mmCIF file of N, CA and C in Angstrom:
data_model
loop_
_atom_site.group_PDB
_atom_site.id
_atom_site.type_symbol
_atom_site.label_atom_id
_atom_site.label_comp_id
_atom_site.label_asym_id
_atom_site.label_seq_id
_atom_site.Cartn_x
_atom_site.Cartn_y
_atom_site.Cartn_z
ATOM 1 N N UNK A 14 0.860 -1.185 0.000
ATOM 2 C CA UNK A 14 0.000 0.000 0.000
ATOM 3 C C UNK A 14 0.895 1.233 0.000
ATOM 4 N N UNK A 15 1.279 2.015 -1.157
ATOM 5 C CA UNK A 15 1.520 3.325 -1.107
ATOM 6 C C UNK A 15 1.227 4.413 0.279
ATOM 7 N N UNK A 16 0.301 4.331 0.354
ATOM 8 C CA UNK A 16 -0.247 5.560 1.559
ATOM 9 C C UNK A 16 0.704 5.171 2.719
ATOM 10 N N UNK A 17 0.829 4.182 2.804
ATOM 11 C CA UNK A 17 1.093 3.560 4.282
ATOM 12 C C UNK A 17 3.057 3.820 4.116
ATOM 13 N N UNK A 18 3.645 3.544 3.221
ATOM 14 C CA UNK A 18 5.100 4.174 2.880
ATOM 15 C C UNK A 18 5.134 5.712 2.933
ATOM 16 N N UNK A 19 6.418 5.782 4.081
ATOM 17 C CA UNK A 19 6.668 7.542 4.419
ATOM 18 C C UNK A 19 7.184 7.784 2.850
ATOM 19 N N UNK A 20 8.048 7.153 2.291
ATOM 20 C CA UNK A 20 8.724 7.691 1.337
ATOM 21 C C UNK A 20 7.719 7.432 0.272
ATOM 22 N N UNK A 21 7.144 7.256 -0.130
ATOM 23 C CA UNK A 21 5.807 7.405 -1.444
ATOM 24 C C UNK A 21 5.459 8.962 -1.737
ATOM 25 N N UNK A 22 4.551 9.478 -2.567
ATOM 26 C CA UNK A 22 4.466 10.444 -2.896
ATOM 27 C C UNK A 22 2.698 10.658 -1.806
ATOM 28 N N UNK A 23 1.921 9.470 -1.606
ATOM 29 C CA UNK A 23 0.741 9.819 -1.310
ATOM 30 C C UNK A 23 1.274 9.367 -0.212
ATOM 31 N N UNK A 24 2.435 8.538 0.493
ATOM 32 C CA UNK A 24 2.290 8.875 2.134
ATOM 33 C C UNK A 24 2.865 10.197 2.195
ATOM 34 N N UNK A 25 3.611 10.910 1.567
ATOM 35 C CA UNK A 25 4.328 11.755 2.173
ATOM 36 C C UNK A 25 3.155 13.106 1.983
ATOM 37 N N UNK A 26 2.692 12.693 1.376
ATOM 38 C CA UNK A 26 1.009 13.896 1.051
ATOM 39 C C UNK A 26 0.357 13.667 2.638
ATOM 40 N N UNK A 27 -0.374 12.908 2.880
ATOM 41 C CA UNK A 27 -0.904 12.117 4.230
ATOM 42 C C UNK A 27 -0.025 12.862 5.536
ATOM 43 N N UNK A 28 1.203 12.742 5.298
ATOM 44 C CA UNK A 28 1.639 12.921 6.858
ATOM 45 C C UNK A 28 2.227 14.403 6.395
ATOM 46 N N UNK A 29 2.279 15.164 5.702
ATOM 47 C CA UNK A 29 2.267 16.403 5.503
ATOM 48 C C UNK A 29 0.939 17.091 5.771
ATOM 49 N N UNK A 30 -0.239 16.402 4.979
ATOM 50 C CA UNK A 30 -1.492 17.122 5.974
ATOM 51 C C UNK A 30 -1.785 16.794 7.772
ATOM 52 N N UNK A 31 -1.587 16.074 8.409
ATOM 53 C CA UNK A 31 -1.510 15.708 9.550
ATOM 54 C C UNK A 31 -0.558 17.116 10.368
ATOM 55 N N UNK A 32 0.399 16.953 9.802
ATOM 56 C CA UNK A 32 1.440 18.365 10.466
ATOM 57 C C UNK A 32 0.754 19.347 9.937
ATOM 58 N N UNK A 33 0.379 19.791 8.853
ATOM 59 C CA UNK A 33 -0.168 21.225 8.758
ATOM 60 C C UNK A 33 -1.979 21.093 9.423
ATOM 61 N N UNK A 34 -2.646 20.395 9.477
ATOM 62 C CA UNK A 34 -3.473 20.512 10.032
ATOM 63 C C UNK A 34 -3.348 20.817 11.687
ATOM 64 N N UNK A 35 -2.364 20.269 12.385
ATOM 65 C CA UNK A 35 -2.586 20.275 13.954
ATOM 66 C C UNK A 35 -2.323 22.095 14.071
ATOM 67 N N UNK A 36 -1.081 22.618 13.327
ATOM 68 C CA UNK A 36 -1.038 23.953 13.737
ATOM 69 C C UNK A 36 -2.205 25.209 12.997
ATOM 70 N N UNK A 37 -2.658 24.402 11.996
ATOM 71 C CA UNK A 37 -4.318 25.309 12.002
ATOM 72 C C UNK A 37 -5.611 25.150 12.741
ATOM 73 N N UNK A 38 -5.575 24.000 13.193
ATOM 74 C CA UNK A 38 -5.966 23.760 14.496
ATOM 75 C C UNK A 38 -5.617 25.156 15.623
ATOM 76 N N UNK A 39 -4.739 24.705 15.884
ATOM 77 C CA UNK A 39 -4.573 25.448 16.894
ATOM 78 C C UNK A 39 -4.557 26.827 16.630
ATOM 79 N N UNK A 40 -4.424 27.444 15.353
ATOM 80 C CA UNK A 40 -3.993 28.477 15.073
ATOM 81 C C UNK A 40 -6.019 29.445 15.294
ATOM 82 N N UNK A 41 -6.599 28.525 14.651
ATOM 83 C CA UNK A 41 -8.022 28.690 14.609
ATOM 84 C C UNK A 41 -8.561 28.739 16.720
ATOM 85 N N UNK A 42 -8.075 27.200 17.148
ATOM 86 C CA UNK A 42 -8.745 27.598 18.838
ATOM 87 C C UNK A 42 -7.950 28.897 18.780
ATOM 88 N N UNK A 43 -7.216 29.611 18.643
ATOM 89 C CA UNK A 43 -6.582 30.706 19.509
ATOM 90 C C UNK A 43 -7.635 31.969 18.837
ATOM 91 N N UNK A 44 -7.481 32.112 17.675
ATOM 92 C CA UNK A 44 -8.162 33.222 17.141
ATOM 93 C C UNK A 44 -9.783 32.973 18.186
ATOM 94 N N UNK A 45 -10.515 31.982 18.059
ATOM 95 C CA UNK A 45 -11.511 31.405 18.448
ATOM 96 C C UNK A 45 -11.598 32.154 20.270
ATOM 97 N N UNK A 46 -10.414 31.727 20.834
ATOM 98 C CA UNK A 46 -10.437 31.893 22.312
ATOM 99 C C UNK A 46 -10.493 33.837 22.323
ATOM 100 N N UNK A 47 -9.399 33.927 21.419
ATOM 101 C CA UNK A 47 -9.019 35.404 21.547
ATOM 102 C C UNK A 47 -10.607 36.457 21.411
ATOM 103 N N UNK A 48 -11.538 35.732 20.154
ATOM 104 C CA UNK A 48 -12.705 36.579 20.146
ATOM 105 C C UNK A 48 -13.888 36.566 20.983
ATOM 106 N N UNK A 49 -13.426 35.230 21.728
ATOM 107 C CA UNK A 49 -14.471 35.351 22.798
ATOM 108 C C UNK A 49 -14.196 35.722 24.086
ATOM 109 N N UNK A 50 -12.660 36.136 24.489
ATOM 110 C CA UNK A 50 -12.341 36.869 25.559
ATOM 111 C C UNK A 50 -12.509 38.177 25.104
ATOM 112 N N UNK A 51 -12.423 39.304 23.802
ATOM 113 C CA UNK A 51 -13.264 40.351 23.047
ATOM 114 C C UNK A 51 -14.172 40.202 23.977
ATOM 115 N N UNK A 52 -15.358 39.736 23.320
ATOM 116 C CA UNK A 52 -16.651 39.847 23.812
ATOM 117 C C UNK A 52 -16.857 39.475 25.505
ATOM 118 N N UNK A 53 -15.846 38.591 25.945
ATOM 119 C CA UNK A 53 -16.507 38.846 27.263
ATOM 120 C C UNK A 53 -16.070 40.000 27.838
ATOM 121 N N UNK A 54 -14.819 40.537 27.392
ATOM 122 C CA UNK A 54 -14.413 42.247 27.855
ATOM 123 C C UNK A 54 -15.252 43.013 27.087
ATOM 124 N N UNK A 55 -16.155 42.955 26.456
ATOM 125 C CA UNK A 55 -17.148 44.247 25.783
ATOM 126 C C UNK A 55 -18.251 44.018 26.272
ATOM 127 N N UNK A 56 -18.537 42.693 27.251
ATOM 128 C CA UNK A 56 -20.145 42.287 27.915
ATOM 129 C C UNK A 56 -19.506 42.991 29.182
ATOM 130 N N UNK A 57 -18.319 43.129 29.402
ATOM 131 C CA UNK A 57 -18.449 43.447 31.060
ATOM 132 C C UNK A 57 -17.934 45.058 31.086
ATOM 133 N N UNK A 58 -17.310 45.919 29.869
ATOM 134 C CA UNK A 58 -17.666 46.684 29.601
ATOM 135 C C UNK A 58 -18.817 47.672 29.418
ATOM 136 N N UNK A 59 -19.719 46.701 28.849
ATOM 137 C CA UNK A 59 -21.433 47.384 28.893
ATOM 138 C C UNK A 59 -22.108 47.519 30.010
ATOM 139 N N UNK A 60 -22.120 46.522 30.796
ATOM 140 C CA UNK A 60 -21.994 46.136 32.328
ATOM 141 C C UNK A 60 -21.945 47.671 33.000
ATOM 142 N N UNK A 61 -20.649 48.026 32.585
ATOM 143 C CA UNK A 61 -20.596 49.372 33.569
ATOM 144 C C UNK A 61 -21.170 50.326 32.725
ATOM 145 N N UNK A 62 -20.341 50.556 31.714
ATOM 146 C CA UNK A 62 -20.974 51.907 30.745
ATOM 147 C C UNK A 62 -21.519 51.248 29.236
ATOM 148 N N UNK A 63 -22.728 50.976 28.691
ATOM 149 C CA UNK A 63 -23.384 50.785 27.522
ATOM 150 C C UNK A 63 -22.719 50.941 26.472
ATOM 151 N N UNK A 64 -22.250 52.118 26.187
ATOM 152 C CA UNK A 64 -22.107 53.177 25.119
ATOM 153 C C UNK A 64 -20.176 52.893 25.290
ATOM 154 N N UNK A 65 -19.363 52.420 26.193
ATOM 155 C CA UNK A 65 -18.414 52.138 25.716
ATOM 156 C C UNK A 65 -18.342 50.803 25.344
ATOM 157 N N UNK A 66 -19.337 49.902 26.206
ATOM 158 C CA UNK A 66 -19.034 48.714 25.789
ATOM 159 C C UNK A 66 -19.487 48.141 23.975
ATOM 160 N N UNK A 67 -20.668 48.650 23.561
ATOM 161 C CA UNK A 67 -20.512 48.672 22.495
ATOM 162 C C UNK A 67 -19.212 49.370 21.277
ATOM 163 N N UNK A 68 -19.360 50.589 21.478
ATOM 164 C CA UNK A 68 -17.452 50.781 21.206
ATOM 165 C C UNK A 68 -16.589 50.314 20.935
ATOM 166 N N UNK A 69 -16.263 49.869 22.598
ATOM 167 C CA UNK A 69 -15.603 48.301 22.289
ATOM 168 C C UNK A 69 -15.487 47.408 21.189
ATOM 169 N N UNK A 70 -16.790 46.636 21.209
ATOM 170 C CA UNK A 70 -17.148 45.420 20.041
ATOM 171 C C UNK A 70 -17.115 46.222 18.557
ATOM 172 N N UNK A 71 -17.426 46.989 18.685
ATOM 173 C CA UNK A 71 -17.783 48.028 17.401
ATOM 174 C C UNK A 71 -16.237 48.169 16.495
ATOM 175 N N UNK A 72 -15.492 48.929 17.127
ATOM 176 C CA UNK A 72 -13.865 49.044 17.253
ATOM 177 C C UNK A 72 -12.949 47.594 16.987
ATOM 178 N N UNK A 73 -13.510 46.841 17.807
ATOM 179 C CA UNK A 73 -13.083 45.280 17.675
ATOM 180 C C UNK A 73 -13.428 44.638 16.525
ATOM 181 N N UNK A 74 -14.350 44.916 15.324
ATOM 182 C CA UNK A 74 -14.407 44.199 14.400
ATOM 183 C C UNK A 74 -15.711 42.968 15.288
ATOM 184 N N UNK A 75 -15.782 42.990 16.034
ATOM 185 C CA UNK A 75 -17.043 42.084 16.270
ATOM 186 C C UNK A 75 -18.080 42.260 16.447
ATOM 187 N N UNK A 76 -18.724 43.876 16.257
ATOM 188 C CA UNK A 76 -20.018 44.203 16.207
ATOM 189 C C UNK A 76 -20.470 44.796 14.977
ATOM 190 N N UNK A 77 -21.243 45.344 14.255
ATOM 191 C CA UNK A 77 -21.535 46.239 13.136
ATOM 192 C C UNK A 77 -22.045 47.667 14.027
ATOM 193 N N UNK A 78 -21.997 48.221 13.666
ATOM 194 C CA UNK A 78 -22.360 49.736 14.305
ATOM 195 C C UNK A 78 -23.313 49.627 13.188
ATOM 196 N N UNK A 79 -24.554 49.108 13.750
ATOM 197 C CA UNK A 79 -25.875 48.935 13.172
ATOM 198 C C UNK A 79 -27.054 48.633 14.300
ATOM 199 N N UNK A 80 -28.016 49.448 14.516
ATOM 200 C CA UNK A 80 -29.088 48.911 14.557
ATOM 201 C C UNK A 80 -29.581 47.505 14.865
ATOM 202 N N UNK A 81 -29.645 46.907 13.922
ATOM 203 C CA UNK A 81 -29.944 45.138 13.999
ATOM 204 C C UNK A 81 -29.298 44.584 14.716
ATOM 205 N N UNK A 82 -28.012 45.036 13.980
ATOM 206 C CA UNK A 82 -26.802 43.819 15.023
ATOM 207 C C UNK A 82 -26.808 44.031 15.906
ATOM 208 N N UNK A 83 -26.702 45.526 16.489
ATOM 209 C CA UNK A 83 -26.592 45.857 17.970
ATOM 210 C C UNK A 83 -28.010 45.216 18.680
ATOM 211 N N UNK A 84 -28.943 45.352 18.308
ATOM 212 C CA UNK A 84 -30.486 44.511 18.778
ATOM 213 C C UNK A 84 -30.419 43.353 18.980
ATOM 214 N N UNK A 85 -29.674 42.364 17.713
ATOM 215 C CA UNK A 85 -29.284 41.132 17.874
ATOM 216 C C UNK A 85 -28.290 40.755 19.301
ATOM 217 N N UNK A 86 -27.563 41.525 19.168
ATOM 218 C CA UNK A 86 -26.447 41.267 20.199
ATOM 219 C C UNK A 86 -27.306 41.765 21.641
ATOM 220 N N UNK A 87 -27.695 42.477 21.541
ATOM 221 C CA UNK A 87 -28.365 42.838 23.170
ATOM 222 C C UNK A 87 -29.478 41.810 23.393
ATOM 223 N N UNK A 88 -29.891 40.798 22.258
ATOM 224 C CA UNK A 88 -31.106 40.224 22.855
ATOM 225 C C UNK A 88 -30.171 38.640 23.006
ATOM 226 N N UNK A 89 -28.989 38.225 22.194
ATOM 227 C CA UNK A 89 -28.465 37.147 22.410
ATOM 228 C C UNK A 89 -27.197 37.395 23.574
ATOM 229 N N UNK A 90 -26.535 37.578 24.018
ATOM 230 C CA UNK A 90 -26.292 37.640 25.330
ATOM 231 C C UNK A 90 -26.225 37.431 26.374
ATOM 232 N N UNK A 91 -26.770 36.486 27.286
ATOM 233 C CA UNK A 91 -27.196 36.172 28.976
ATOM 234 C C UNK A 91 -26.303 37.474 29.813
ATOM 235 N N UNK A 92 -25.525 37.269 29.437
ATOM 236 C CA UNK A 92 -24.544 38.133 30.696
ATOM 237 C C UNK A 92 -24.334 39.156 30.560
ATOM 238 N N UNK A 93 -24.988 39.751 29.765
ATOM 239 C CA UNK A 93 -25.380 41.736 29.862
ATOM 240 C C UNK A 93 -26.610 41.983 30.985
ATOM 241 N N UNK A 94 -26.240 43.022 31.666
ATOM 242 C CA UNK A 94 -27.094 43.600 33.048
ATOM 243 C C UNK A 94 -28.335 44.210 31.892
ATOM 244 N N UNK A 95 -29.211 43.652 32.342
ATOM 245 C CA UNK A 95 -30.715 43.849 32.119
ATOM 246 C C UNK A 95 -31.166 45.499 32.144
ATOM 247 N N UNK A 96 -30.524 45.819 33.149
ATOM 248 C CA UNK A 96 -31.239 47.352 33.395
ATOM 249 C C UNK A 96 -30.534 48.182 32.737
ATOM 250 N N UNK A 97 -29.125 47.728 32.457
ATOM 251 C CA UNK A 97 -27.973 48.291 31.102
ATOM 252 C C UNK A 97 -28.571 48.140 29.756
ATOM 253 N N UNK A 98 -29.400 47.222 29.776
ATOM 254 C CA UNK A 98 -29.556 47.230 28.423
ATOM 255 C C UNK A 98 -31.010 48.351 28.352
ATOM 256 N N UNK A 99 -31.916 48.334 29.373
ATOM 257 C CA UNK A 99 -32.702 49.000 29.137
ATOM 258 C C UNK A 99 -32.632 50.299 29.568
ATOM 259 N N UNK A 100 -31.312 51.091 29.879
ATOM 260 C CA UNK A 100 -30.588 52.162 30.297
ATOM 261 C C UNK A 100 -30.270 52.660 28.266
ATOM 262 N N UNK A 101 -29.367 51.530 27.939
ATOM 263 C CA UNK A 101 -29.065 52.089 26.443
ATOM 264 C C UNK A 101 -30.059 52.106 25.557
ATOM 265 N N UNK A 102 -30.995 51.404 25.301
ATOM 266 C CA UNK A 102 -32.446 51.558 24.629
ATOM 267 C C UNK A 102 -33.224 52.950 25.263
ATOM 268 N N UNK A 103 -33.206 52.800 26.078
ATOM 269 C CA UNK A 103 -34.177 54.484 26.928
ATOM 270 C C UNK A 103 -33.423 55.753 26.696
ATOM 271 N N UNK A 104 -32.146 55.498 25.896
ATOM 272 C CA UNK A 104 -31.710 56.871 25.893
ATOM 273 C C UNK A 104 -32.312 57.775 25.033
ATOM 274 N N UNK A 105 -32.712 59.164 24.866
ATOM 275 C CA UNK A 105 -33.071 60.275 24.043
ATOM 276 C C UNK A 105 -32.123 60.190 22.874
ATOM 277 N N UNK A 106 -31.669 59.026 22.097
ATOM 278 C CA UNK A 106 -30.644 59.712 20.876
ATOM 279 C C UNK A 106 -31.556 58.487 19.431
ATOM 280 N N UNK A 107 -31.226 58.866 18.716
ATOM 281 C CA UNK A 107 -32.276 58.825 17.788
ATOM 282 C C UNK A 107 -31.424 57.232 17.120
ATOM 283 N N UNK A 108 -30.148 57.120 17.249
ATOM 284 C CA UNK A 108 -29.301 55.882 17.081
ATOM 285 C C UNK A 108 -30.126 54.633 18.208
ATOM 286 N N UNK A 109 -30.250 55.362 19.511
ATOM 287 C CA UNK A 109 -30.324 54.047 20.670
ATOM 288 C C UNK A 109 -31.812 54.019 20.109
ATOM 289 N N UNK A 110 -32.618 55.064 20.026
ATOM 290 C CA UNK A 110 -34.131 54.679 19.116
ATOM 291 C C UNK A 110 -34.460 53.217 18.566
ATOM 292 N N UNK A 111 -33.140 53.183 17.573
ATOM 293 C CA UNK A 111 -33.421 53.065 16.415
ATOM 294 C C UNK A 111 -33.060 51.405 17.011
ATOM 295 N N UNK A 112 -32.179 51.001 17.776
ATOM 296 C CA UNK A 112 -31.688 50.028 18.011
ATOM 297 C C UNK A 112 -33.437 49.344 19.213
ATOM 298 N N UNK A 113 -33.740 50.278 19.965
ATOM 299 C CA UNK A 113 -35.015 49.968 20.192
ATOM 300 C C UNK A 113 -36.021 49.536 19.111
ATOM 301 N N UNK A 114 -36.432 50.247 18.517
ATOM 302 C CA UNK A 114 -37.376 49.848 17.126
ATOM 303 C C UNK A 114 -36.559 48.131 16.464
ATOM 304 N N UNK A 115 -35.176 48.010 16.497
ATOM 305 C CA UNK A 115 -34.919 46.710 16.078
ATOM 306 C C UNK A 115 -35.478 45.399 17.238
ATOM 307 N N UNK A 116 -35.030 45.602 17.854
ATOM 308 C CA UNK A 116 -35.127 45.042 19.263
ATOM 309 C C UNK A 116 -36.581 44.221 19.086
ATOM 310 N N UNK A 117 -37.750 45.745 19.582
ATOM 311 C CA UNK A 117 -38.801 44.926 19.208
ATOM 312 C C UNK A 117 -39.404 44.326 18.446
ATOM 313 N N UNK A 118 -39.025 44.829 16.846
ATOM 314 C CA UNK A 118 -39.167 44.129 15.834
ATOM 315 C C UNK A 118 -39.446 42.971 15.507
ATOM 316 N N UNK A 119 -38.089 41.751 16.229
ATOM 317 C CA UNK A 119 -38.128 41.023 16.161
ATOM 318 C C UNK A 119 -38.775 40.029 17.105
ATOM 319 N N UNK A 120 -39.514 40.594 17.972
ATOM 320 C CA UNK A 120 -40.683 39.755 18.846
ATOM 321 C C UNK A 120 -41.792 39.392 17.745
ATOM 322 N N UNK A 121 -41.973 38.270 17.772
ATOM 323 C CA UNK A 121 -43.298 37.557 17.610
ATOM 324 C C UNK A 121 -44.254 37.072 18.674
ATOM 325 N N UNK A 122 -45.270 37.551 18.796
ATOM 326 C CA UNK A 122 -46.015 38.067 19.636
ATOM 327 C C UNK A 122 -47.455 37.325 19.469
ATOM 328 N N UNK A 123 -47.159 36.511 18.676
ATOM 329 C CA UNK A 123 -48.524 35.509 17.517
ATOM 330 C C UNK A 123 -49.210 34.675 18.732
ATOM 331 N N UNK A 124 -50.460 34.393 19.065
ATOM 332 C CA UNK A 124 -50.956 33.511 19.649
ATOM 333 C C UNK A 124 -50.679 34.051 21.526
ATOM 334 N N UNK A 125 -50.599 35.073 21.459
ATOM 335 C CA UNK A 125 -49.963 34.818 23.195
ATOM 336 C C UNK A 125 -51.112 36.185 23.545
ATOM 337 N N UNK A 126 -51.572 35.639 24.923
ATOM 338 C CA UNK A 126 -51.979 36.987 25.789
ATOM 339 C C UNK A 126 -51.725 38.028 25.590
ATOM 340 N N UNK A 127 -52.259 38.881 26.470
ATOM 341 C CA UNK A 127 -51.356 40.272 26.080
ATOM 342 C C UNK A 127 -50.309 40.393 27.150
ATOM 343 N N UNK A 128 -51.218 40.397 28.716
ATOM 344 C CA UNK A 128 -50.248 40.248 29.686
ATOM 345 C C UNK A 128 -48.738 39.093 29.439
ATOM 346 N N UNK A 129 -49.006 37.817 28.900
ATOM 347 C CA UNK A 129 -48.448 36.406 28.191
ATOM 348 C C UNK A 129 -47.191 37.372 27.841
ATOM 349 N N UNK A 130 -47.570 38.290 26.514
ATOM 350 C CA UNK A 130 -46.837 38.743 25.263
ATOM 351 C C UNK A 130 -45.729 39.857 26.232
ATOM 352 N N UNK A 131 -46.640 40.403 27.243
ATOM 353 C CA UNK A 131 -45.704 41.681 28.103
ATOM 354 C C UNK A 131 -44.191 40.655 28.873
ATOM 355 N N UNK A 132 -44.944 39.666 29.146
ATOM 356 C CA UNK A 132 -44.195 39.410 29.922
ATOM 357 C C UNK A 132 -42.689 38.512 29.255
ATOM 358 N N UNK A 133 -42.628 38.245 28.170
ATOM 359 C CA UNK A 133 -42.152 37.504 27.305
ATOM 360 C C UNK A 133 -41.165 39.302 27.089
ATOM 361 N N UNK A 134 -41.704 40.187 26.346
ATOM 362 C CA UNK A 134 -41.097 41.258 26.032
ATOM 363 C C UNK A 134 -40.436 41.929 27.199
ATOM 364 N N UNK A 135 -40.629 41.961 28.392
ATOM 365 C CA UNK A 135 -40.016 42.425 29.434
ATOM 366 C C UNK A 135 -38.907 41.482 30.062
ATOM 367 N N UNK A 136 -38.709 40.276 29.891
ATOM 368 C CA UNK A 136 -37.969 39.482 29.967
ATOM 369 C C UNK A 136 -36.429 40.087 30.073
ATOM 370 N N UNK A 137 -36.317 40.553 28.746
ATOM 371 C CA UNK A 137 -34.954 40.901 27.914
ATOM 372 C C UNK A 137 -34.013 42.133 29.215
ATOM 373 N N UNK A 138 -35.059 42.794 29.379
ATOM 374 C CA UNK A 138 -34.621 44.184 29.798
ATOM 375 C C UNK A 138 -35.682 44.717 30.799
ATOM 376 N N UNK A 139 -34.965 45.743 31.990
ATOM 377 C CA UNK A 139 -35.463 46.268 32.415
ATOM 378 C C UNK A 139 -35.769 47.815 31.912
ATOM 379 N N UNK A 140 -37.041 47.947 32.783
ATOM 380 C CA UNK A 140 -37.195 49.660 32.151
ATOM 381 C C UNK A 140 -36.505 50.655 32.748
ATOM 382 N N UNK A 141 -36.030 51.301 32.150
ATOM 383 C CA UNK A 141 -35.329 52.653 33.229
ATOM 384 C C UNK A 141 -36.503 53.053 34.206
ATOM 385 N N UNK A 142 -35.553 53.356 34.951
ATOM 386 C CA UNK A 142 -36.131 53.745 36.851
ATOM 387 C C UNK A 142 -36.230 55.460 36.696
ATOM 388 N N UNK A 143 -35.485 55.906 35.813
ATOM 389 C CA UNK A 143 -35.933 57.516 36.269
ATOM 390 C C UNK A 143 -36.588 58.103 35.364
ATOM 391 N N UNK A 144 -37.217 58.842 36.110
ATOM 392 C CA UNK A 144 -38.536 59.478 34.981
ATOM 393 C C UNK A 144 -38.296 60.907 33.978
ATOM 394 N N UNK A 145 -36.537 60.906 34.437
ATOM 395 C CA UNK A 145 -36.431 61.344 32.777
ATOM 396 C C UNK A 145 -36.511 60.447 31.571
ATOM 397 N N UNK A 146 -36.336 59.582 31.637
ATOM 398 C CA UNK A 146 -35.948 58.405 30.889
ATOM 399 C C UNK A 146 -37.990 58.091 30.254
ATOM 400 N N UNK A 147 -37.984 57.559 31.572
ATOM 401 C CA UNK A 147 -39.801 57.451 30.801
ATOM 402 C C UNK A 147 -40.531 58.401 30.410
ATOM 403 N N UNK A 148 -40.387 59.692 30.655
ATOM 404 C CA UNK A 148 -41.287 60.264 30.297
ATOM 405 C C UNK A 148 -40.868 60.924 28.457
ATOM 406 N N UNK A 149 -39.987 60.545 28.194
ATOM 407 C CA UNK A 149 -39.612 60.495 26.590
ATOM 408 C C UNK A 149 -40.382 59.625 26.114
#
């Protein structure tokens, strides 16, 4: 059997992919590890301040400074502070608006109560506590 001889042309193919595969391997977990320590420094970034922690990701190549994505990303998440997120949605700027309007967008709301549907939509986020905030 050819394959099975180092000195052949198709073993030496065989154990040449074996060596270049392990260091793209690894080359991939690292990029892999590296973008998800990113994001957990831009979740615990937001954590304190919203508006840098997006920044952050934004700057990093791992967010879009969009609307959607930013909606997407605030609703997939677990470990963003709830009342942060509904601190950066409640703001007066016509960008965090807009990322609101995505947000809810994507609720489907089909078949459910209303109270059912509130409570499903309140889930995500809390409402801002000060009544500058609500009364916009």
């Amino acid at each position: 059997d050819p394959s099975s001889d180092p000195g052949s042309v198709a073993g030496g193919l065989m154990s040449g992919r074996a060596s270049i595969a392990k260091p793209a391997f690894s080359a991939q977990f690292n990029m892999q590890r590296e973008r998800r320590n990113l994001i957990e420094r831009g979740i615990l970034l937001f954590n304190r301040k919203p508006k840098r922690g997006i920044k952050f990701l934004v700057d990093s190549k791992l967010l879009d400074n969009d609307p959607n994505a930013i909606a997407v990303f605030l609703k997939s998440h677990k470990k963003l502070d709830k009342t942060q997120i509904g601190e950066y949605m409640g703001e007066d700027k016509d960008f965090n608006k807009q990322v609101l309007y995505s947000y809810i967008e994507d609720f489907d709301f089909v078949g459910m109560q209303f109270d059912e549907a509130l409570r499903y939509f309140l889930k995500g986020f809390r409402l801002p506590g000060e009544v500058a905030y609500v009364e916009h």
